[in-house]
Each structure stands twice: as C-alpha cells, then as structure tokens.
Short mmCIF file of C-alpha atoms in Angstrom, two decimals:
data_model
loop_
_atom_site.label_atom_id
_atom_site.label_comp_id
_atom_site.label_asym_id
_atom_site.label_seq_id
_atom_site.Cartn_x
_atom_site.Cartn_y
_atom_site.Cartn_z
CA UNK J 1 -9.63 -34.47 14.50
CA UNK J 2 -12.64 -31.71 13.56
CA UNK J 3 -13.69 -31.42 10.07
CA UNK J 4 -12.63 -27.75 10.02
CA UNK J 5 -9.10 -29.06 10.66
CA UNK J 6 -9.35 -31.26 7.71
CA UNK J 7 -10.79 -28.99 5.89
CA UNK J 8 -7.71 -26.30 6.86
CA UNK J 9 -5.04 -29.33 6.01
CA UNK J 10 -7.07 -29.89 2.62
CA UNK J 11 -6.47 -25.68 1.79
CA UNK J 12 -3.34 -25.91 2.76
CA UNK J 13 -2.36 -28.27 0.38
CA UNK J 14 -4.12 -26.77 -2.38
CA UNK J 15 -2.26 -23.62 -1.19
CA UNK J 16 1.07 -24.91 -1.43
CA UNK J 17 -0.40 -26.36 -5.36
CA UNK J 18 -1.08 -22.84 -6.74
CA UNK J 19 -4.96 -23.06 -5.95
CA UNK J 20 -5.24 -19.94 -2.87
CA UNK J 21 -9.03 -19.17 -3.80
CA UNK J 22 -10.27 -20.05 0.03
CA UNK J 23 -14.22 -20.22 -0.82
CA UNK J 24 -14.64 -23.45 -1.57
CA UNK J 25 -13.24 -24.82 1.55
CA UNK J 26 -15.16 -22.11 3.45
CA UNK J 27 -18.78 -23.58 1.81
CA UNK J 28 -17.34 -27.04 3.01
CA UNK J 29 -17.39 -26.10 6.75
CA UNK J 30 -20.86 -26.25 9.01
CA UNK J 31 -21.77 -22.81 10.21
CA UNK J 32 -20.51 -23.35 13.59
CA UNK J 33 -17.30 -24.65 12.26
CA UNK J 34 -16.94 -21.91 9.53
CA UNK J 35 -15.57 -18.84 11.79
CA UNK J 36 -12.72 -21.67 13.10
CA UNK J 37 -11.72 -22.47 9.31
CA UNK J 38 -11.62 -18.79 8.28
CA UNK J 39 -9.55 -18.01 11.25
CA UNK J 40 -7.09 -20.99 10.79
CA UNK J 41 -6.62 -20.46 6.97
CA UNK J 42 -6.01 -16.53 8.05
CA UNK J 43 -3.42 -17.54 10.64
CA UNK J 44 -2.01 -20.00 7.89
CA UNK J 45 -2.24 -17.23 5.05
CA UNK J 46 -0.25 -14.70 7.39
CA UNK J 47 2.31 -17.08 8.06
CA UNK J 48 2.56 -17.92 3.87
CA UNK J 49 6.05 -17.30 2.17
CA UNK J 50 6.03 -14.54 -0.42
CA UNK J 51 5.71 -16.01 -3.62
CA UNK J 52 9.00 -17.03 -5.57
CA UNK J 53 9.31 -14.98 -8.82
CA UNK J 54 8.48 -16.94 -12.01
CA UNK J 55 8.55 -15.02 -15.51
CA UNK J 56 6.70 -17.62 -17.12
CA UNK J 57 3.34 -17.63 -14.41
CA UNK J 58 3.88 -13.71 -14.77
CA UNK J 59 2.90 -13.30 -18.18
CA UNK J 60 -0.57 -12.85 -18.90
CA UNK J 61 -1.75 -13.14 -15.21
CA UNK J 62 -3.69 -10.77 -12.90
CA UNK J 63 -0.76 -9.76 -11.59
CA UNK J 64 0.60 -8.44 -14.54
CA UNK J 65 -2.42 -6.51 -15.27
CA UNK J 66 -2.50 -5.56 -11.46
CA UNK J 67 0.74 -4.21 -11.96
CA UNK J 68 0.82 -1.86 -15.10
CA UNK J 69 -2.30 -0.54 -13.57
CA UNK J 70 -0.33 0.40 -10.62
CA UNK J 71 2.49 1.19 -12.10
CA UNK J 72 1.13 3.95 -14.26
CA UNK J 73 -0.16 5.30 -10.74
CA UNK J 74 2.65 4.90 -8.44
CA UNK J 75 4.89 7.14 -11.12
CA UNK J 76 3.03 10.32 -10.19
CA UNK J 77 3.68 11.03 -6.28
CA UNK J 78 0.49 11.78 -3.87
CA UNK J 79 1.86 15.55 -3.12
CA UNK J 80 3.31 16.06 -6.64
CA UNK J 81 6.22 18.28 -6.22
CA UNK J 82 5.50 19.29 -2.74
CA UNK J 83 6.17 16.25 -2.33
CA UNK J 84 8.68 14.69 -4.68
CA UNK J 85 11.16 18.11 -4.67
CA UNK J 86 11.60 17.32 -0.50
CA UNK J 87 12.22 13.88 -0.45
CA UNK J 88 15.19 13.92 -3.63
CA UNK J 89 16.74 16.50 -1.79
CA UNK J 90 16.69 14.90 1.35
CA UNK J 91 17.73 11.74 -0.56
CA UNK J 92 20.80 14.21 -1.33
CA UNK J 93 21.46 15.29 1.65
CA UNK J 94 21.80 18.84 0.97
CA UNK J 95 20.15 22.01 1.61
CA UNK J 96 17.59 23.48 -0.43
CA UNK J 97 20.35 26.50 -0.64
CA UNK J 98 22.65 24.22 -2.56
CA UNK J 99 19.77 23.69 -4.98
CA UNK J 100 18.79 27.17 -5.50
CA UNK J 101 22.59 27.76 -5.86
CA UNK J 102 22.73 25.32 -8.97
CA UNK J 103 19.46 26.37 -10.01
CA UNK J 104 20.78 29.70 -10.42
CA UNK J 105 23.90 29.08 -12.11
CA UNK J 106 22.28 27.22 -14.27
CA UNK J 107 19.36 29.64 -15.31
CA UNK J 108 22.65 32.14 -15.45
CA UNK J 109 21.05 34.60 -12.71
CA UNK J 110 22.92 37.34 -12.20
CA UNK J 111 23.57 39.22 -8.89
CA UNK J 112 21.89 38.50 -5.70
CA UNK J 113 18.46 39.75 -6.41
CA UNK J 114 18.28 37.66 -9.45
CA UNK J 115 19.16 35.04 -7.42
CA UNK J 116 17.14 35.04 -4.32
CA UNK J 117 14.29 35.22 -6.23
CA UNK J 118 15.25 31.89 -7.76
CA UNK J 119 15.26 30.78 -4.42
CA UNK J 120 11.83 32.35 -4.06
CA UNK J 121 10.36 30.25 -7.19
CA UNK J 122 11.86 27.37 -6.31
CA UNK J 123 10.60 27.30 -2.72
CA UNK J 124 7.34 27.58 -4.14
CA UNK J 125 7.77 24.77 -6.22
CA UNK J 126 8.81 22.62 -2.88
CA UNK J 127 5.56 23.48 -1.58
CA UNK J 128 3.38 23.43 -4.17
CA UNK J 129 2.91 26.73 -4.90
CA UNK J 130 3.66 27.16 -8.52
CA UNK J 131 1.89 26.55 -11.57
CA UNK J 132 3.18 23.41 -12.79
CA UNK J 133 2.03 24.04 -16.39
CA UNK J 134 4.01 27.30 -16.32
CA UNK J 135 7.29 26.28 -15.34
CA UNK J 136 9.92 26.41 -18.51
CA UNK J 137 11.86 24.22 -20.33
CA UNK J 138 15.32 25.00 -18.99
CA UNK J 139 14.60 25.16 -14.75
CA UNK J 140 12.87 21.46 -15.39
CA UNK J 141 16.26 20.45 -17.01
CA UNK J 142 18.29 22.08 -14.34
CA UNK J 143 16.38 20.33 -11.35
CA UNK J 144 16.27 16.83 -13.12
CA UNK J 145 20.00 17.21 -13.77
CA UNK J 146 20.42 17.95 -10.28
CA UNK J 147 18.37 15.40 -9.14
CA UNK J 148 18.72 12.82 -11.22
CA UNK J 149 15.36 12.21 -12.77
CA UNK J 150 14.07 13.37 -16.09
CA UNK J 151 11.84 16.25 -17.31
CA UNK J 152 8.91 13.94 -18.15
CA UNK J 153 8.84 12.52 -14.48
CA UNK J 154 9.23 16.36 -13.61
CA UNK J 155 6.24 17.14 -15.09
CA UNK J 156 4.16 14.21 -13.98
CA UNK J 157 4.69 15.20 -10.55
CA UNK J 158 3.91 18.92 -11.40
CA UNK J 159 0.09 17.94 -12.76
CA UNK J 160 -0.51 16.52 -9.51
CA UNK J 161 0.84 18.66 -6.99
CA UNK J 162 -0.68 20.32 -4.54
CA UNK J 163 -0.14 23.02 -2.06
CA UNK J 164 1.39 21.92 1.41
CA UNK J 165 -0.67 23.10 4.39
CA UNK J 166 0.75 26.82 5.81
CA UNK J 167 2.17 27.63 2.44
CA UNK J 168 1.76 30.99 0.93
CA UNK J 169 -1.20 30.57 -1.86
CA UNK J 170 -0.28 29.55 -5.22
CA UNK J 171 1.96 31.32 -7.76
CA UNK J 172 0.65 32.38 -11.01
CA UNK J 173 1.37 33.89 -14.08
CA UNK J 174 -0.68 36.84 -15.16
CA UNK J 175 -0.06 36.41 -18.96
CA UNK J 176 -1.46 32.68 -18.98
CA UNK J 177 -4.42 33.76 -16.57
CA UNK J 178 -5.14 36.42 -18.79
CA UNK J 179 -5.12 33.65 -21.91
CA UNK J 180 -7.65 31.39 -19.25
CA UNK J 181 -9.67 34.34 -18.81
CA UNK J 182 -10.22 35.26 -22.45
CA UNK J 183 -11.42 31.75 -23.16
CA UNK J 184 -13.84 32.05 -20.08
CA UNK J 185 -12.36 29.24 -18.40
CA UNK J 186 -10.26 30.42 -15.58
CA UNK J 187 -10.13 29.97 -12.06
CA UNK J 188 -10.65 33.03 -9.72
CA UNK J 189 -8.18 35.61 -9.97
CA UNK J 190 -4.68 34.70 -8.43
CA UNK J 191 -4.21 36.23 -4.86
CA UNK J 192 -0.16 36.43 -5.39
CA UNK J 193 2.16 37.01 -7.74
CA UNK J 194 5.97 37.27 -7.23
CA UNK J 195 6.03 39.24 -10.66
CA UNK J 196 6.03 42.80 -10.04
CA UNK J 197 5.70 45.14 -13.46
CA UNK J 198 6.67 43.67 -16.53
CA UNK J 199 8.09 39.98 -15.74
CA UNK J 200 11.80 39.41 -16.06
CA UNK J 201 13.75 36.69 -17.51
CA UNK J 202 13.78 35.05 -13.89
CA UNK J 203 9.76 35.46 -13.38
CA UNK J 204 9.46 34.18 -17.17
CA UNK J 205 11.45 30.91 -16.62
CA UNK J 206 9.44 29.74 -13.86
CA UNK J 207 5.92 31.51 -15.34
CA UNK J 208 6.60 30.87 -18.99
CA UNK J 209 6.33 27.54 -20.43
CA UNK J 210 8.05 28.61 -23.94
CA UNK J 211 10.49 30.83 -22.17
CA UNK J 212 14.18 29.96 -23.78
CA UNK J 213 16.16 31.98 -21.59
CA UNK I 1 23.28 10.23 -7.64
CA UNK I 2 22.82 8.26 -10.31
CA UNK I 3 20.40 5.21 -10.64
CA UNK I 4 21.12 2.15 -11.83
CA UNK I 5 18.51 0.05 -13.65
CA UNK I 6 18.66 -3.67 -12.28
CA UNK I 7 17.50 -6.77 -13.87
CA UNK I 8 14.64 -8.86 -12.80
CA UNK I 9 16.74 -11.74 -11.64
CA UNK I 10 18.56 -9.13 -9.36
CA UNK I 11 15.43 -7.47 -8.27
CA UNK I 12 13.21 -10.76 -7.30
CA UNK I 13 16.42 -11.80 -5.22
CA UNK I 14 15.90 -8.24 -3.05
CA UNK I 15 14.18 -7.60 0.23
CA UNK I 16 11.42 -6.63 0.84
CA UNK I 17 12.43 -3.19 2.24
CA UNK I 18 15.07 -3.03 -0.38
CA UNK I 19 12.61 -3.50 -3.32
CA UNK I 20 10.80 -1.08 -1.98
CA UNK I 21 13.66 1.34 -1.93
CA UNK I 22 14.11 0.51 -5.14
CA UNK I 23 11.09 1.10 -6.70
CA UNK I 24 10.66 4.57 -5.16
CA UNK I 25 14.14 5.33 -6.21
CA UNK I 26 12.94 4.84 -10.07
CA UNK I 27 9.90 6.65 -9.68
CA UNK I 28 12.46 9.84 -8.53
CA UNK I 29 14.84 8.94 -11.81
CA UNK I 30 11.62 8.97 -13.82
CA UNK I 31 12.53 5.28 -14.65
CA UNK I 32 9.17 3.93 -16.16
CA UNK I 33 10.34 0.96 -17.52
CA UNK I 34 11.84 -0.07 -14.41
CA UNK I 35 9.24 1.50 -11.94
CA UNK I 36 7.26 -1.27 -13.78
CA UNK I 37 9.28 -3.59 -13.42
CA UNK I 38 9.83 -3.87 -9.92
CA UNK I 39 6.19 -3.55 -9.00
CA UNK I 40 5.56 -6.77 -11.16
CA UNK I 41 7.69 -8.31 -9.05
CA UNK I 42 6.00 -6.99 -6.16
CA UNK I 43 2.91 -7.57 -6.70
CA UNK I 44 3.76 -11.07 -8.09
CA UNK I 45 4.62 -11.94 -4.18
CA UNK I 46 2.16 -11.20 -2.41
CA UNK I 47 -1.22 -10.93 -4.84
CA UNK I 48 -2.31 -14.63 -4.02
CA UNK I 49 -2.35 -14.47 -0.32
CA UNK I 50 -3.52 -11.01 -0.46
CA UNK I 51 -6.60 -12.14 -2.61
CA UNK I 52 -6.66 -15.29 -0.84
CA UNK I 53 -7.40 -13.25 2.29
CA UNK I 54 -10.01 -10.80 1.17
CA UNK I 55 -11.97 -13.82 -0.10
CA UNK I 56 -12.25 -14.60 3.12
CA UNK I 57 -14.14 -11.31 3.85
CA UNK I 58 -15.27 -10.14 0.57
CA UNK I 59 -17.64 -12.30 -2.13
CA UNK I 60 -17.57 -10.89 -5.53
CA UNK I 61 -14.20 -10.81 -7.03
CA UNK I 62 -14.23 -7.55 -8.66
CA UNK I 63 -14.30 -6.22 -4.76
CA UNK I 64 -11.21 -8.57 -3.78
CA UNK I 65 -9.22 -7.00 -6.69
CA UNK I 66 -10.22 -3.63 -6.23
CA UNK I 67 -8.87 -3.77 -2.58
CA UNK I 68 -6.11 -6.22 -3.01
CA UNK I 69 -4.99 -3.15 -5.97
CA UNK I 70 -5.51 -0.63 -3.35
CA UNK I 71 -3.83 -2.21 -0.64
CA UNK I 72 -0.91 -2.98 -2.75
CA UNK I 73 -0.94 0.47 -3.60
CA UNK I 74 -1.08 1.99 -0.34
CA UNK I 75 1.20 0.29 1.28
CA UNK I 76 3.55 1.27 -1.03
CA UNK I 77 3.04 4.93 -0.66
CA UNK I 78 3.17 4.76 3.04
CA UNK I 79 6.69 3.40 2.56
CA UNK I 80 7.64 5.28 0.00
CA UNK I 81 6.43 8.26 2.48
CA UNK I 82 9.04 6.50 5.41
CA UNK I 83 5.72 5.79 7.18
CA UNK I 84 6.33 2.09 7.64
CA UNK I 85 5.98 1.54 11.26
CA UNK I 86 8.10 -1.56 10.80
CA UNK I 87 8.26 -4.88 8.99
CA UNK I 88 6.60 -4.14 5.38
CA UNK I 89 4.95 -7.17 5.51
CA UNK I 90 2.78 -5.57 8.88
CA UNK I 91 2.15 -2.30 7.19
CA UNK I 92 0.39 -4.33 4.21
CA UNK I 93 -1.55 -6.12 6.76
CA UNK I 94 -3.20 -2.99 8.49
CA UNK I 95 -3.73 -1.98 5.00
CA UNK I 96 -5.27 -4.72 3.84
CA UNK I 97 -7.86 -5.11 7.24
CA UNK I 98 -8.56 -0.93 6.79
CA UNK I 99 -9.60 -1.59 3.08
CA UNK I 100 -11.86 -4.56 3.73
CA UNK I 101 -13.18 -2.43 7.05
CA UNK I 102 -13.71 0.59 4.69
CA UNK I 103 -15.57 -1.61 1.94
CA UNK I 104 -18.53 -2.81 4.47
CA UNK I 105 -18.62 1.01 5.86
CA UNK I 106 -18.90 2.42 2.62
CA UNK I 107 -21.33 -0.51 1.60
CA UNK I 108 -23.53 0.14 5.14
CA UNK I 109 -23.67 3.47 3.90
CA UNK I 110 -25.20 3.27 0.42
CA UNK I 111 -27.49 0.92 1.39
CA UNK I 112 -28.54 3.01 4.76
CA UNK I 113 -28.70 5.76 1.79
CA UNK I 114 -30.89 4.08 -0.38
CA UNK I 115 -33.48 3.26 2.11
CA UNK I 116 -36.25 0.40 2.16
CA UNK I 117 -37.05 -1.09 -1.34
CA UNK I 118 -40.49 -0.35 -2.33
CA UNK I 119 -41.90 -3.32 -1.05
CA UNK I 120 -40.55 -2.46 2.31
CA UNK I 121 -37.70 -4.61 2.44
CA UNK I 122 -34.69 -3.28 4.12
CA UNK I 123 -31.29 -3.79 1.67
CA UNK I 124 -29.46 -4.50 5.16
CA UNK I 125 -31.16 -7.04 5.93
CA UNK I 126 -29.56 -9.30 3.33
CA UNK I 127 -26.33 -8.81 5.37
CA UNK I 128 -27.14 -9.14 8.68
CA UNK I 129 -25.86 -12.76 8.55
CA UNK I 130 -22.42 -11.75 7.18
CA UNK I 131 -22.29 -8.64 9.55
CA UNK I 132 -21.57 -10.77 12.47
CA UNK I 133 -18.85 -12.46 10.54
CA UNK I 134 -16.86 -9.75 10.06
CA UNK I 135 -14.70 -8.33 13.20
CA UNK I 136 -11.98 -8.22 10.47
CA UNK I 137 -9.34 -10.12 9.20
CA UNK I 138 -6.63 -11.34 12.27
CA UNK I 139 -3.89 -9.04 13.04
CA UNK I 140 -0.13 -10.29 12.16
CA UNK I 141 0.91 -7.54 14.86
CA UNK I 142 -1.27 -9.59 17.04
CA UNK I 143 -0.25 -12.95 16.12
CA UNK I 144 3.53 -11.97 16.70
CA UNK I 145 2.74 -10.50 19.99
CA UNK I 146 0.85 -13.69 21.10
CA UNK I 147 3.34 -15.63 19.72
CA UNK I 148 6.06 -13.93 21.67
CA UNK I 149 3.84 -14.60 24.99
CA UNK I 150 4.29 -18.39 24.32
CA UNK I 151 6.78 -21.00 25.42
CA UNK I 152 9.42 -22.29 23.05
CA UNK I 153 6.97 -25.93 23.76
CA UNK I 154 4.13 -24.32 22.67
CA UNK I 155 5.62 -21.90 20.23
CA UNK I 156 6.81 -24.93 17.96
CA UNK I 157 3.42 -26.31 18.38
CA UNK I 158 1.24 -23.16 17.21
CA UNK I 159 3.70 -22.18 13.92
CA UNK I 160 3.11 -26.01 12.84
CA UNK I 161 -0.25 -25.72 13.43
CA UNK I 162 -0.64 -22.83 11.74
CA UNK I 163 1.41 -24.59 8.43
CA UNK I 164 -1.53 -27.23 8.54
CA UNK I 165 0.74 -30.38 9.65
CA UNK I 166 -1.59 -32.70 11.60
CA UNK I 167 -1.90 -32.83 14.98
CA UNK I 168 -0.80 -36.10 15.83
CA UNK I 169 2.60 -35.60 13.82
CA UNK I 170 3.11 -32.44 15.84
CA UNK I 171 2.22 -34.62 19.11
CA UNK I 172 5.23 -36.69 17.94
CA UNK I 173 7.74 -34.31 16.84
CA UNK I 174 7.42 -32.25 20.17
CA UNK I 175 7.65 -35.51 22.35
CA UNK I 176 11.27 -36.09 20.34
CA UNK I 177 12.09 -32.17 20.73
CA UNK I 178 13.21 -32.21 24.27
CA UNK I 179 11.77 -29.07 25.32
CA UNK I 180 10.58 -28.39 28.94
CA UNK I 181 7.26 -30.20 29.17
CA UNK I 182 7.25 -31.93 26.03
CA UNK I 183 7.69 -35.68 27.00
CA UNK I 184 3.87 -37.22 26.52
CA UNK I 185 2.63 -34.66 24.60
CA UNK I 186 -0.57 -36.18 22.76
CA UNK I 187 -2.48 -35.32 19.61
CA UNK I 188 -5.78 -33.88 21.95
CA UNK I 189 -2.97 -31.74 23.89
CA UNK I 190 -1.90 -30.01 20.69
CA UNK I 191 -5.61 -28.92 19.84
CA UNK I 192 -6.06 -27.91 23.46
CA UNK I 193 -3.29 -25.41 23.26
CA UNK I 194 -4.11 -24.50 19.60
CA UNK I 195 -7.68 -24.06 20.75
CA UNK I 196 -6.94 -21.66 23.33
CA UNK I 197 -4.46 -19.46 20.98
CA UNK I 198 -6.64 -18.98 18.33
CA UNK I 199 -9.50 -17.30 20.89
CA UNK I 200 -5.92 -15.42 22.11
CA UNK I 201 -5.39 -14.02 18.56
CA UNK I 202 -8.81 -13.05 18.64
CA UNK I 203 -9.85 -11.69 21.38
CA UNK I 204 -7.76 -7.97 20.83
CA UNK I 205 -9.52 -7.43 17.87
CA UNK I 206 -12.96 -7.99 19.54
CA UNK I 207 -12.02 -5.21 21.60
CA UNK I 208 -13.64 -1.63 20.68
CA UNK I 209 -10.77 0.47 19.16
CA UNK I 210 -8.41 -2.48 18.86
CA UNK I 211 -9.63 -3.58 15.12
CA UNK I 212 -7.57 -1.29 13.23
CA UNK I 213 -4.72 -0.77 15.25
CA UNK I 214 -6.05 2.60 16.02
CA UNK I 215 -8.73 4.31 17.79
CA UNK I 216 -12.17 4.13 15.52
CA UNK I 217 -13.99 7.29 14.83
CA UNK I 218 -17.22 5.11 14.53
CA UNK I 219 -18.48 1.74 15.29
CA UNK I 220 -16.45 -1.24 12.83
CA UNK I 221 -18.92 -3.10 11.03
CA UNK I 222 -19.18 -6.52 12.77
CA UNK I 223 -17.78 -5.03 16.40
CA UNK I 224 -20.42 -5.82 19.22
CA UNK I 225 -19.99 -3.00 21.56
#
C-alpha cells in the first residue's frame, strides 16, 4: 500500500467523523504523491452522500450564515419581472391574455381600448420595459392575487428588472421623470411613453405609484 | 395556485429536485421565511463536500467560502431557470469547477496587470508550482461515463476504492462475489484496476476544450497546450 493510499483512507475516516478539511492530509503526502492523493480524495468526495439534516449542528454553523446571505439574494429573481412574471404564468399554465383579462377586470377597465392598454402595460412589465417604481399598489395587488404571491415579492423583483432582448424600450411616466429632472438626477429623456396627452386612469395605474384608482 | 409551506422535517426528506422546486415556488410566493428554511437545508446538505473539494485547489479560506457560496447560488439560479442538464449534483459539480477556474483566471489577470514589483520579481512566479497542479477538479459526468464503461467486477472494485476500502478487503469481497473473472483477485490486481481507472477519469479533462464541459474561449489555467 502506498503512503497516498494510507493517507486517503485516513482522510475518508476523518471525513465520516465530521472532519472534512483535506489540507492537513495533502500536506502529509510527498510531492510525488500529492496529485494522486488529491484525485483520490476528489473521487471520494464526488461519491459522498449529502449530509443528513441536523438542526442542532446547523444552528450557528457556517451553513446557517451562508444560508442567510443566500436566501436574501435568491429572493430577487435574476431578471426581475421579465424573469418572474413569465415563469409564474407558465407555472400556472395560463396565457398572457388570461392574466390581462383578470387584471383589467380588477382595475375596472372599461371598453376594449382600456383593456388593450392594460394588456400593453402588462406586456411591458413582462419584458422589463416598465419602470417598476411607477406601478401602483392596485396593479401589484391584482397581480399578486392572480399568481399567489405578495406585493413585497413583486416589488423586490421589480427593483431588479432588466429589459429582455428585443424589447421595445422602457416606458416611463413623464411626470416622475420631470421631478427627477428638477432634482438634477434624471436618466436620459425616455425614448418611449404610452401616455398620449393627459394620462388617463390606466396610464396612472401603471405609472403613478400613489394612484389608488 | 396556493403555496403550501412545509415543516423542517418534511423539507429535509425531499429529493434535491423537489427541494429546489419548493425553493423556487417559495420565492415566487414571496415566502421569505420558507426560502430561508429551504436554503438552509440545501446548504447544510452540501456545504462540507463543496468546501472540501474547493480546498483541494484553493488556499485561502475566505476564497473557498466565496467560491462555495457562488457555486450554490449559481446552481440554484440555473435550476430555477430550468437549465439543469440532468441531475442537480452534476450541475453543481460543473458550476464548482467553473468557479475555481474563474478564480485562477482572475488572479492571473490581476497579477499580469500588476506587472513586476520594484525589485523586478514577477508576482506570477510564486504560483508557478500551483499552476501546474490545476487542471481542475475531476468531473462527475466523466466519472459516471467511465464507470458505465466498466465491467461489473471492475465497477465493484472502483466503487469500493472510492469509498476508501483497503485493497485487501476489496480483493476478498470481489473474489467471493461470483462475478465473472473475479476468482483469485489479489490486492495487487485491485490496485492495478484502480490505477488505470484514475487515468481514464483524468485523461478527458486534460484534453483542450474539455476541461469545463464546454469549449473554452481562452486557455484555462494549468492546461498544458
């Protein structure tokens, strides 16, 4: 038996005993045998079973600290609304038109023009092309209800929203931008807005965060 | 679709795939406490193996922590997006090896940008030895492929060797197994089969382009080309 084999067996026993750090064992190996030992340990670890849940060992451990950091980050979807909304819709197995119908009903949109506009705005949301901070509470409440989520989760995702490729460009509320311009902190003038003339109530639902309908 | 929270014990008994699906659903439902709970169980089940594997290639503990955290996050996000190419464990293995390769590439770049110190020493020189030792960790996919090519007898030997059983014990067990060509197996035979297998698992990773299961866009650290 080579000394690498012996050290490997010692490491495996130590790992099963809860001591997983391989470095002290690698240090024991001669330079010639270190690479071989590393590979044996790697093969052993590739075959290792997942650890059984142990709540007592978890409390106060590195795993707990890492979980807290990760959970915070995982709560935010990578692409924000453009990732979250289509995924939730697909999970429910419903079409965008069905979501729009439910949303339009909840916002009491009257007539085909208003329903169509709700559809346009919702489409903007799914493509990450609507400024999340401008969307009113009734819209978020309605979407949260449709998808069985919370307003907070929608807001969190909204903040992380990025436009999907090929989308038409962001839709902004001119009024909010004007405020930002006045404060000297505005982004460049928006390229596109659905608001024609005075904003109507559908525009306000999607571009005025304080609008209650 | 109503999200139904599960208790800690129920979550701990879920398969990897089911636990990740639950985590994704909890996130969509905005159930932060459930995301935390499921993440905790997932992390606990994997952290020691991931840390141990990272420590085979990375010296500093804080770098190991960061790589393991990035690996778990990257794996979960890819699984949420439905990008899992198969078993979650394979995906995690791929992500870990990528993160370790990224770590070395970043370090190499930053040291290259830094250039020689005032005394004319190249900071890259101090890593000359370790660079050669970094063709990366072994691949679970390659391991499974190579195991699939083995005879039943050899697979039994290799599985037992990977679990760190002594060669003599393996030889005795295999000799009495009744498998074809297993009678009279010696410890030396076992060692020879094990040695050959290790070469077969390592070899595909030394071929340019195969290191990270995808064509590299630039040379990987430690690959001799």
